[in-house]
Amino acid sequence: MSDSRVSPEDNRTRPKRWRFVRRLALLLILGLTIVIGLNWFENRLVYPGSTADEEWVESPTDEYEEFTTTSADGARIHGRYFPAGEDSDCVVFAHGNGGNLSHRGRIAIELRQTLNVSVALFDYPGYGKSSGSPSEAGCYAAGDAVIDWLMQHKQIPKRRHILFGESLGGGVVSELATRHEHKVLVLTKTFTSLPAVAKRMFPMLPTHTLMSNRFETLRKLPKIHTPVFIAHGTADELVPFQHAEELFAAANEPKALYPMDGQDHNAWLTSDFYSALKEFLKQVQK
C-alpha cells in the first residue's frame, strides 16, 4: 500500500509554484493588453482619414464619374474617375493617410490638364464612402480592385496605367507595381518604410519590431523594372528628404529624382513639378 501522506516540504513548495503561475499569467495578460493597446494606437496614427459623413469636399469640376467596386476582402471601394481623351493613359492615384479622395479633386484636375491623362481616385477601406476598416492589406486590395475596374469598365489596359502615390499612397502603389503590369511609377513625399518614419517620431520604441503596418517601399523598388519618378520636398520634416534619396538609389533605371525646393510634407504640388513629370514621361516614351 502506498503512502499518500504529504510531506511538509511539499506543502511549502506548492504555494510557491502557484504564486509563480499566477504571476506568469498576470504578466502574459499585461503583455497582451499592451500589444493590443499599441496596435490600436498605431492604427489611429497610421490611418487618421475621414469618412464622408465626417468631412466631404465638393469636386471643383463636374467632369467625373462616381464608381464603386468590391475588393478581394469584400470591402466596397468608392472612387472617382476623371476621363480624358480616347486612348489616353490613366493615372491610378493613391492618396496619403489623411482626409479622403474628395480632398484630391484639385490634383486630379491638374494631372488631367497637364499630362492629358485620365485619373482614377479611390479611397481605402474606412475612408470616404468606402466600407470596412483600413489596414495595409486592405489598401493593397483596394488598389487591385480599382485596376481591375479600369480594365473591365473603361477598357484601359494595364500597360497604360501610371501608378501615382502620395505619401502613404507611395507605399500602396509600390506594392501594386510588383503585382500589376504598368507604364510608370510616380512617388511623391514617400517614405522608405513606415517603421522608419515612426522610429524618427518615437526613437525609444522598437518600431521595426512592433509595427504591424509596414509599407516597405524601399525593399520593393529593386523588383520594379519600369520607369520611376520620385519627387520630395527638401524641407519635409515628417518624411525627410533622405528617404527620397534612398528610394532613388534603390530604383532601377530609367529613374529621376525631383527635389521640391523648400517644400514641406503638406505643400501642394507646383506647376514646376508637373512640368518635370511631363518631361520625364516624354523621355521614357521615346
Coordinates of C-alpha atoms in Angstrom, one line a residue:
M1 CA 0.0 0.0 0.0
S2 CA 1.4 3.4 -1.0
D3 CA 1.9 6.2 1.5
S4 CA -0.4 9.1 0.5
R5 CA 0.8 11.4 3.2
V6 CA 2.1 14.9 2.0
S7 CA 5.4 15.9 3.4
P8 CA 5.9 19.3 5.0
E9 CA 8.3 20.1 2.1
D10 CA 5.6 19.6 -0.5
N11 CA 3.2 21.9 1.4
R12 CA 5.8 24.6 1.3
T13 CA 6.6 24.1 -2.4
R14 CA 3.0 24.1 -3.7
P15 CA 2.1 27.7 -2.7
K16 CA 5.4 28.9 -4.3
R17 CA 4.5 27.2 -7.6
W18 CA 1.0 28.7 -7.6
R19 CA 2.4 32.1 -7.0
F20 CA 4.7 31.7 -9.9
V21 CA 1.9 30.5 -12.2
R22 CA -0.3 33.4 -11.1
R23 CA 2.5 36.0 -11.7
L24 CA 3.3 34.4 -15.1
A25 CA -0.4 34.6 -16.1
L26 CA -0.6 38.2 -15.0
L27 CA 2.5 39.1 -17.0
L28 CA 1.0 37.4 -20.1
I29 CA -2.3 39.3 -19.7
L30 CA -0.4 42.6 -19.2
G31 CA 1.8 41.9 -22.2
L32 CA -1.3 41.1 -24.4
T33 CA -3.0 44.2 -23.2
I34 CA 0.0 46.3 -24.1
V35 CA 0.2 44.7 -27.5
I36 CA -3.5 45.3 -28.2
G37 CA -3.2 48.9 -27.0
L38 CA -0.1 49.6 -29.1
N39 CA -1.8 48.1 -32.2
W40 CA -4.9 50.3 -31.6
F41 CA -2.7 53.4 -31.1
E42 CA -0.7 52.5 -34.2
N43 CA -3.8 52.2 -36.4
R44 CA -5.1 55.6 -35.1
L45 CA -1.8 57.2 -36.1
V46 CA -1.4 55.5 -39.4
Y47 CA -5.0 55.9 -40.7
P48 CA -6.4 59.2 -39.4
G49 CA -8.5 59.6 -42.5
S50 CA -12.1 60.8 -42.5
T51 CA -15.3 59.2 -43.7
A52 CA -17.7 61.1 -46.0
D53 CA -20.0 61.7 -43.0
E54 CA -17.2 63.4 -41.1
E55 CA -15.8 65.5 -44.0
W56 CA -16.6 65.7 -47.7
V57 CA -15.5 68.3 -50.2
E58 CA -17.4 69.1 -53.4
S59 CA -15.5 68.4 -56.5
P60 CA -14.1 71.5 -58.3
T61 CA -15.4 70.1 -61.6
D62 CA -18.5 68.0 -62.6
E63 CA -16.5 66.2 -65.3
Y64 CA -16.1 63.0 -63.4
E65 CA -17.8 59.7 -62.8
E66 CA -18.5 58.1 -59.4
F67 CA -17.8 54.4 -59.2
T68 CA -17.8 51.6 -56.7
T69 CA -16.1 48.2 -56.9
T70 CA -15.5 45.4 -54.4
S71 CA -12.1 44.3 -53.3
A72 CA -11.0 40.7 -52.7
D73 CA -11.6 41.0 -49.0
G74 CA -15.2 42.1 -49.5
A75 CA -14.8 45.9 -48.9
R76 CA -16.9 48.3 -51.0
I77 CA -14.3 50.6 -52.6
H78 CA -15.5 54.0 -53.8
G79 CA -13.7 56.1 -56.4
R80 CA -14.0 59.0 -58.9
Y81 CA -12.9 58.7 -62.5
F82 CA -11.9 61.8 -64.4
P83 CA -11.8 61.0 -68.1
A84 CA -9.5 62.5 -70.7
G85 CA -9.4 61.8 -74.4
E86 CA -9.7 58.4 -76.0
D87 CA -6.6 56.2 -75.8
S88 CA -5.1 58.4 -73.1
D89 CA -3.1 56.9 -70.2
C90 CA -4.7 56.7 -66.8
V91 CA -3.2 57.8 -63.5
V92 CA -4.2 55.4 -60.7
F93 CA -3.9 57.8 -57.7
A94 CA -3.3 56.5 -54.2
H95 CA -3.6 59.4 -51.7
G96 CA -1.9 59.9 -48.3
N97 CA -3.3 58.8 -45.0
G98 CA -5.2 62.0 -44.2
G99 CA -8.7 63.1 -45.3
N100 CA -10.2 61.2 -48.2
L101 CA -10.4 61.3 -52.0
S102 CA -12.7 64.4 -52.0
H103 CA -9.7 66.4 -50.9
R104 CA -7.7 65.4 -54.0
G105 CA -10.0 66.8 -56.7
R106 CA -7.6 69.7 -57.5
I107 CA -4.7 67.2 -58.0
A108 CA -6.9 65.1 -60.4
I109 CA -7.7 68.2 -62.5
E110 CA -4.1 69.4 -62.6
L111 CA -2.9 65.9 -63.7
R112 CA -5.5 65.7 -66.4
Q113 CA -4.8 69.2 -67.7
T114 CA -1.1 69.0 -67.6
L115 CA -0.5 65.4 -68.8
N116 CA -3.6 64.8 -70.8
V117 CA -4.4 61.7 -68.8
S118 CA -7.5 60.2 -67.2
V119 CA -7.3 60.0 -63.4
A120 CA -8.8 57.4 -61.0
L121 CA -9.0 58.5 -57.4
F122 CA -10.0 55.9 -54.8
D123 CA -10.5 55.6 -51.1
Y124 CA -9.0 52.9 -48.8
P125 CA -11.4 50.9 -46.6
G126 CA -12.9 53.1 -43.9
Y127 CA -12.1 56.3 -45.8
G128 CA -14.7 58.5 -47.6
K129 CA -17.5 56.3 -48.9
S130 CA -15.6 53.0 -48.8
S131 CA -16.7 50.4 -46.3
G132 CA -14.6 48.4 -43.9
S133 CA -11.6 49.3 -41.7
P134 CA -8.2 50.4 -43.0
S135 CA -5.2 48.1 -43.0
E136 CA -2.1 47.6 -45.1
A137 CA -3.6 44.6 -46.8
G138 CA -6.9 46.4 -47.3
C139 CA -5.1 49.3 -49.0
Y140 CA -3.4 47.0 -51.5
A141 CA -6.7 45.1 -52.1
A142 CA -8.5 48.4 -52.8
G143 CA -5.8 49.3 -55.4
D144 CA -6.1 45.8 -57.0
A145 CA -9.9 46.3 -57.3
V146 CA -9.6 49.7 -58.9
I147 CA -7.1 48.5 -61.5
D148 CA -9.5 45.6 -62.4
W149 CA -12.4 48.1 -62.6
L150 CA -10.4 50.3 -65.1
M151 CA -9.7 47.3 -67.3
Q152 CA -13.2 45.9 -67.2
H153 CA -15.3 49.0 -67.3
K154 CA -13.1 51.5 -69.1
Q155 CA -11.1 49.1 -71.3
I156 CA -7.8 50.7 -70.2
P157 CA -5.1 48.1 -70.3
K158 CA -2.5 47.9 -67.5
R159 CA 0.3 49.0 -69.8
R160 CA -1.3 52.4 -69.9
H161 CA -1.6 52.7 -66.1
I162 CA 0.6 55.3 -64.4
L163 CA 0.7 54.3 -60.7
F164 CA 0.9 57.5 -58.6
G165 CA 1.3 57.5 -54.9
E166 CA 1.3 60.4 -52.4
S167 CA 3.0 59.8 -49.0
L168 CA 1.4 56.6 -47.7
G169 CA -0.1 56.1 -51.2
G170 CA 3.5 55.7 -52.4
G171 CA 3.8 52.6 -50.2
V172 CA 0.5 51.4 -51.7
V173 CA 1.4 51.8 -55.4
S174 CA 4.9 50.4 -54.9
E175 CA 3.2 47.1 -53.9
L176 CA 0.7 47.4 -56.8
A177 CA 3.7 47.9 -59.1
T178 CA 5.0 44.4 -58.0
R179 CA 1.6 42.8 -58.8
H180 CA 0.5 44.5 -62.0
E181 CA 1.9 45.5 -65.3
H182 CA 2.0 49.3 -65.6
K183 CA 3.7 52.1 -67.5
V184 CA 5.3 54.4 -64.9
L185 CA 5.6 54.5 -61.1
V186 CA 5.4 58.0 -59.5
L187 CA 6.2 58.5 -55.8
T188 CA 5.7 61.9 -54.1
K189 CA 6.6 62.5 -50.5
T190 CA 7.0 58.8 -49.9
F191 CA 8.9 57.0 -47.1
T192 CA 11.3 54.1 -47.3
S193 CA 9.1 52.2 -44.8
L194 CA 6.5 53.2 -42.2
P195 CA 8.6 51.9 -39.3
A196 CA 11.4 54.1 -40.4
V197 CA 9.1 57.2 -40.1
A198 CA 7.8 56.0 -36.7
K199 CA 11.4 55.5 -35.4
R200 CA 12.1 59.1 -36.0
M201 CA 9.0 60.1 -34.1
F202 CA 9.4 57.6 -31.3
P203 CA 13.1 56.9 -31.1
M204 CA 12.8 54.9 -27.9
L205 CA 10.4 52.4 -29.3
P206 CA 11.5 49.3 -31.3
T207 CA 9.2 50.3 -34.2
H208 CA 10.8 47.9 -36.7
T209 CA 9.8 45.0 -34.4
L210 CA 6.5 46.1 -33.0
M211 CA 4.7 47.7 -36.0
S212 CA 2.2 45.6 -38.0
N213 CA 1.8 48.2 -40.7
R214 CA 5.0 48.1 -42.8
F215 CA 4.6 49.6 -46.3
E216 CA 8.2 48.5 -47.2
T217 CA 8.7 50.7 -50.2
L218 CA 12.5 50.6 -50.2
R219 CA 12.5 46.8 -50.4
K220 CA 10.1 46.7 -53.3
L221 CA 11.8 49.1 -55.7
P222 CA 14.6 46.7 -56.8
K223 CA 11.8 44.4 -58.0
I224 CA 10.3 47.0 -60.3
H225 CA 11.6 47.4 -63.8
T226 CA 9.5 50.3 -65.2
P227 CA 10.4 54.0 -65.1
V228 CA 10.3 55.6 -61.7
F229 CA 9.8 59.3 -60.9
I230 CA 10.4 60.4 -57.3
A231 CA 9.6 63.8 -56.0
H232 CA 10.1 65.1 -52.5
G233 CA 10.2 68.3 -50.5
T234 CA 13.7 69.3 -49.3
A235 CA 12.1 70.9 -46.2
D236 CA 9.9 67.9 -45.4
E237 CA 10.1 67.4 -41.6
L238 CA 7.7 64.4 -41.4
V239 CA 9.5 62.3 -44.0
P240 CA 13.0 63.8 -44.5
F241 CA 14.4 64.2 -48.0
Q242 CA 16.9 61.4 -47.2
H243 CA 14.0 58.9 -47.7
A244 CA 13.7 60.0 -51.3
E245 CA 17.5 59.7 -51.9
E246 CA 17.4 56.1 -50.6
L247 CA 14.4 55.2 -52.7
F248 CA 16.1 56.7 -55.8
A249 CA 19.3 54.7 -55.1
A250 CA 17.3 51.5 -54.9
A251 CA 15.2 52.1 -58.0
N252 CA 16.2 50.7 -61.4
E253 CA 16.8 52.8 -64.5
P254 CA 15.2 54.8 -66.0
K255 CA 14.6 56.9 -63.0
A256 CA 14.5 60.6 -61.9
L257 CA 14.6 62.4 -58.5
Y258 CA 13.0 65.8 -58.5
P259 CA 13.7 67.9 -55.3
M260 CA 10.8 70.2 -54.5
D261 CA 12.9 73.0 -53.1
G262 CA 11.8 74.4 -49.8
Q263 CA 8.6 72.4 -49.6
D264 CA 7.3 70.6 -46.5
H265 CA 5.2 67.4 -46.5
N266 CA 1.8 69.0 -46.9
A267 CA 2.6 71.6 -49.6
W268 CA 0.6 71.5 -52.8
L269 CA 2.3 70.1 -56.0
T270 CA 3.5 73.0 -58.1
S271 CA 3.5 73.7 -61.8
D272 CA 7.2 73.1 -61.8
F273 CA 6.6 69.6 -60.5
Y274 CA 4.0 68.8 -63.3
S275 CA 6.4 70.2 -65.9
A276 CA 9.2 67.9 -64.6
L277 CA 6.9 64.9 -64.5
K278 CA 5.7 65.7 -68.1
E279 CA 9.2 65.9 -69.3
F280 CA 10.2 62.6 -67.7
L281 CA 7.2 60.8 -69.3
K282 CA 8.1 62.3 -72.6
Q283 CA 11.7 61.0 -72.3
V284 CA 10.8 57.4 -71.2
Q285 CA 8.2 57.1 -74.0
K286 CA 10.7 57.9 -76.8

